[in-house]
Amino acid sequence: MDEDQHPIGISSDYGSRYAFPNAPLEDQKLYETERYHNGDLTYVFDIAQDGDYVVVLKFSEVYFQSAGEK
């Protein structure tokens, strides 16, 4: 996974204390880390050339554990 080049907000590895058995092995690190911010989060992707792209965004809530907390 490439390091975030334009960080906004706060990053954390809070999810590293949990197991994510339903996530593919190659995605484990993704679900172990998080970024949060009190304002809007914006992501910028530098595109090398014009064309059609597919962007897959994956999100996981790792901080809250019980129903109704989120």
Coordinates of N, CA and C in Angstrom, one line a residue:
M1 N 0.8 -1.2 0.0 CA 0.0 0.0 0.0 C 0.9 1.2 0.0
D2 N 0.6 2.2 -0.9 CA 1.4 3.4 -0.9 C 1.1 4.3 0.3
E3 N 2.1 5.0 0.8 CA 1.9 5.9 1.9 C 1.1 7.1 1.4
D4 N 0.3 7.6 2.3 CA -0.5 8.8 2.0 C 0.4 10.0 1.8
Q5 N 0.3 10.6 0.7 CA 1.2 11.7 0.3 C 0.7 13.1 0.7
H6 N -0.6 13.2 1.0 CA -1.2 14.4 1.3 C -2.1 14.3 2.6
P7 N -1.5 14.0 3.7 CA -2.4 13.6 4.9 C -3.2 14.8 5.4
I8 N -4.4 14.5 5.7 CA -5.3 15.5 6.4 C -6.0 14.7 7.5
G9 N -6.1 15.3 8.6 CA -6.8 14.7 9.8 C -5.7 13.9 10.6
I10 N -6.2 12.9 11.3 CA -5.4 12.1 12.2 C -5.4 10.7 11.7
S11 N -4.3 10.0 11.7 CA -4.2 8.6 11.3 C -4.0 7.8 12.6
S12 N -4.4 6.6 12.5 CA -4.3 5.7 13.7 C -4.3 4.2 13.2
D13 N -3.7 3.4 14.0 CA -3.7 2.0 13.7 C -4.5 1.3 14.8
Y14 N -5.6 1.9 15.2 CA -6.5 1.4 16.3 C -7.0 0.0 15.9
G15 N -7.3 -0.2 14.6 CA -7.9 -1.5 14.2 C -6.9 -2.6 14.2
S16 N -5.6 -2.4 14.5 CA -4.6 -3.5 14.5 C -4.9 -4.4 15.7
R17 N -5.7 -4.0 16.6 CA -6.0 -4.9 17.8 C -7.1 -5.8 17.5
Y18 N -7.7 -5.8 16.3 CA -8.8 -6.6 16.0 C -8.5 -7.5 14.8
A19 N -9.2 -8.6 14.7 CA -9.1 -9.5 13.6 C -10.2 -9.2 12.6
F20 N -9.9 -9.3 11.3 CA -10.9 -9.1 10.3 C -11.0 -10.3 9.4
P21 N -11.6 -11.4 9.9 CA -11.6 -12.7 9.2 C -12.3 -12.6 7.9
N22 N -13.2 -11.7 7.7 CA -14.0 -11.7 6.4 C -13.3 -10.9 5.3
A23 N -12.2 -10.2 5.7 CA -11.5 -9.3 4.7 C -10.4 -10.2 4.0
P24 N -10.2 -10.0 2.7 CA -9.1 -10.7 2.0 C -7.8 -10.4 2.7
L25 N -6.9 -11.3 2.7 CA -5.5 -11.2 3.3 C -4.8 -9.9 2.8
E26 N -4.9 -9.6 1.5 CA -4.2 -8.5 0.9 C -4.8 -7.1 1.4
D27 N -6.0 -7.2 2.0 CA -6.7 -6.0 2.5 C -6.5 -5.8 4.0
Q28 N -5.9 -6.7 4.7 CA -5.8 -6.7 6.2 C -5.3 -5.3 6.7
K29 N -4.2 -4.9 6.1 CA -3.6 -3.6 6.6 C -4.5 -2.4 6.4
L30 N -5.3 -2.5 5.4 CA -6.3 -1.4 5.1 C -7.2 -1.3 6.3
Y31 N -7.7 -2.4 6.8 CA -8.7 -2.4 7.8 C -8.1 -2.2 9.2
E32 N -6.8 -2.3 9.3 CA -6.2 -2.0 10.6 C -5.9 -0.6 10.8
T33 N -5.9 0.2 9.8 CA -5.6 1.7 9.9 C -6.8 2.5 9.6
E34 N -6.8 3.7 10.1 CA -7.9 4.6 9.9 C -7.4 6.1 9.8
R35 N -8.2 6.9 9.2 CA -8.0 8.4 9.2 C -9.3 9.0 9.6
Y36 N -9.2 9.9 10.5 CA -10.4 10.7 10.9 C -10.1 12.1 11.0
H37 N -11.2 12.9 10.9 CA -11.1 14.4 10.9 C -12.4 15.0 11.3
N38 N -12.4 16.1 12.1 CA -13.6 16.8 12.5 C -14.3 17.5 11.3
G39 N -13.6 17.7 10.2 CA -14.1 18.4 9.1 C -14.3 17.4 7.9
D40 N -14.3 18.0 6.7 CA -14.4 17.1 5.5 C -13.1 16.5 5.2
L41 N -13.1 15.3 4.8 CA -11.8 14.6 4.3 C -11.9 14.7 2.7
T42 N -10.8 15.0 2.1 CA -10.7 15.1 0.7 C -9.5 14.3 0.2
Y43 N -9.7 13.5 -0.8 CA -8.6 12.7 -1.4 C -8.3 13.3 -2.8
V44 N -7.1 13.4 -3.1 CA -6.6 13.9 -4.4 C -5.8 12.7 -5.1
F45 N -6.2 12.4 -6.3 CA -5.5 11.4 -7.1 C -4.8 12.0 -8.3
D46 N -3.5 11.9 -8.3 CA -2.7 12.4 -9.5 C -2.9 11.4 -10.6
I47 N -3.4 11.8 -11.7 CA -3.7 11.0 -12.9 C -2.6 11.3 -13.9
A48 N -1.9 10.3 -14.4 CA -0.9 10.4 -15.4 C -1.4 10.8 -16.8
Q49 N -2.5 10.3 -17.1 CA -3.0 10.6 -18.5 C -4.5 10.4 -18.5
D50 N -5.2 11.0 -19.5 CA -6.6 11.0 -19.6 C -7.0 9.5 -19.9
G51 N -8.2 9.2 -19.4 CA -8.7 7.8 -19.7 C -9.8 7.5 -18.7
D52 N -10.3 6.3 -18.7 CA -11.3 5.9 -17.8 C -10.6 5.1 -16.7
Y53 N -11.1 5.4 -15.5 CA -10.5 4.8 -14.3 C -11.6 4.3 -13.4
V54 N -11.3 3.2 -12.7 CA -12.2 2.7 -11.6 C -11.5 2.9 -10.3
V55 N -12.2 3.6 -9.4 CA -11.7 3.9 -8.1 C -12.5 3.1 -7.1
V56 N -11.9 2.3 -6.3 CA -12.5 1.5 -5.3 C -12.2 2.0 -3.9
L57 N -13.2 2.5 -3.2 CA -13.0 3.0 -1.9 C -13.5 2.0 -0.9
K58 N -12.7 1.7 0.1 CA -13.1 0.7 1.1 C -13.0 1.4 2.5
F59 N -14.1 1.2 3.3 CA -14.1 1.8 4.6 C -14.5 0.8 5.6
S60 N -14.0 1.1 6.8 CA -14.2 0.2 7.9 C -14.3 1.0 9.2
E61 N -15.4 0.8 10.0 CA -15.5 1.4 11.3 C -14.9 0.5 12.3
V62 N -13.7 0.9 12.9 CA -13.1 0.0 13.8 C -13.1 0.5 15.3
Y63 N -13.5 1.7 15.5 CA -13.5 2.3 16.8 C -14.7 1.8 17.6
F64 N -15.9 2.0 17.1 CA -17.1 1.6 17.8 C -17.4 0.1 17.6
Q65 N -17.8 -0.6 18.6 CA -17.9 -2.0 18.6 C -19.3 -2.5 18.8
S66 N -20.2 -1.7 19.4 CA -21.5 -2.2 19.8 C -22.6 -1.5 18.9
A67 N -23.7 -2.1 18.7 CA -24.8 -1.6 17.9 C -25.2 -0.3 18.6
G68 N -25.5 0.7 17.7 CA -26.0 2.0 18.2 C -24.9 3.0 18.5
E69 N -23.7 2.6 18.5 CA -22.6 3.5 18.9 C -22.1 4.4 17.7
K70 N -22.3 3.9 16.5 CA -21.8 4.6 15.4 C -22.6 5.9 15.0

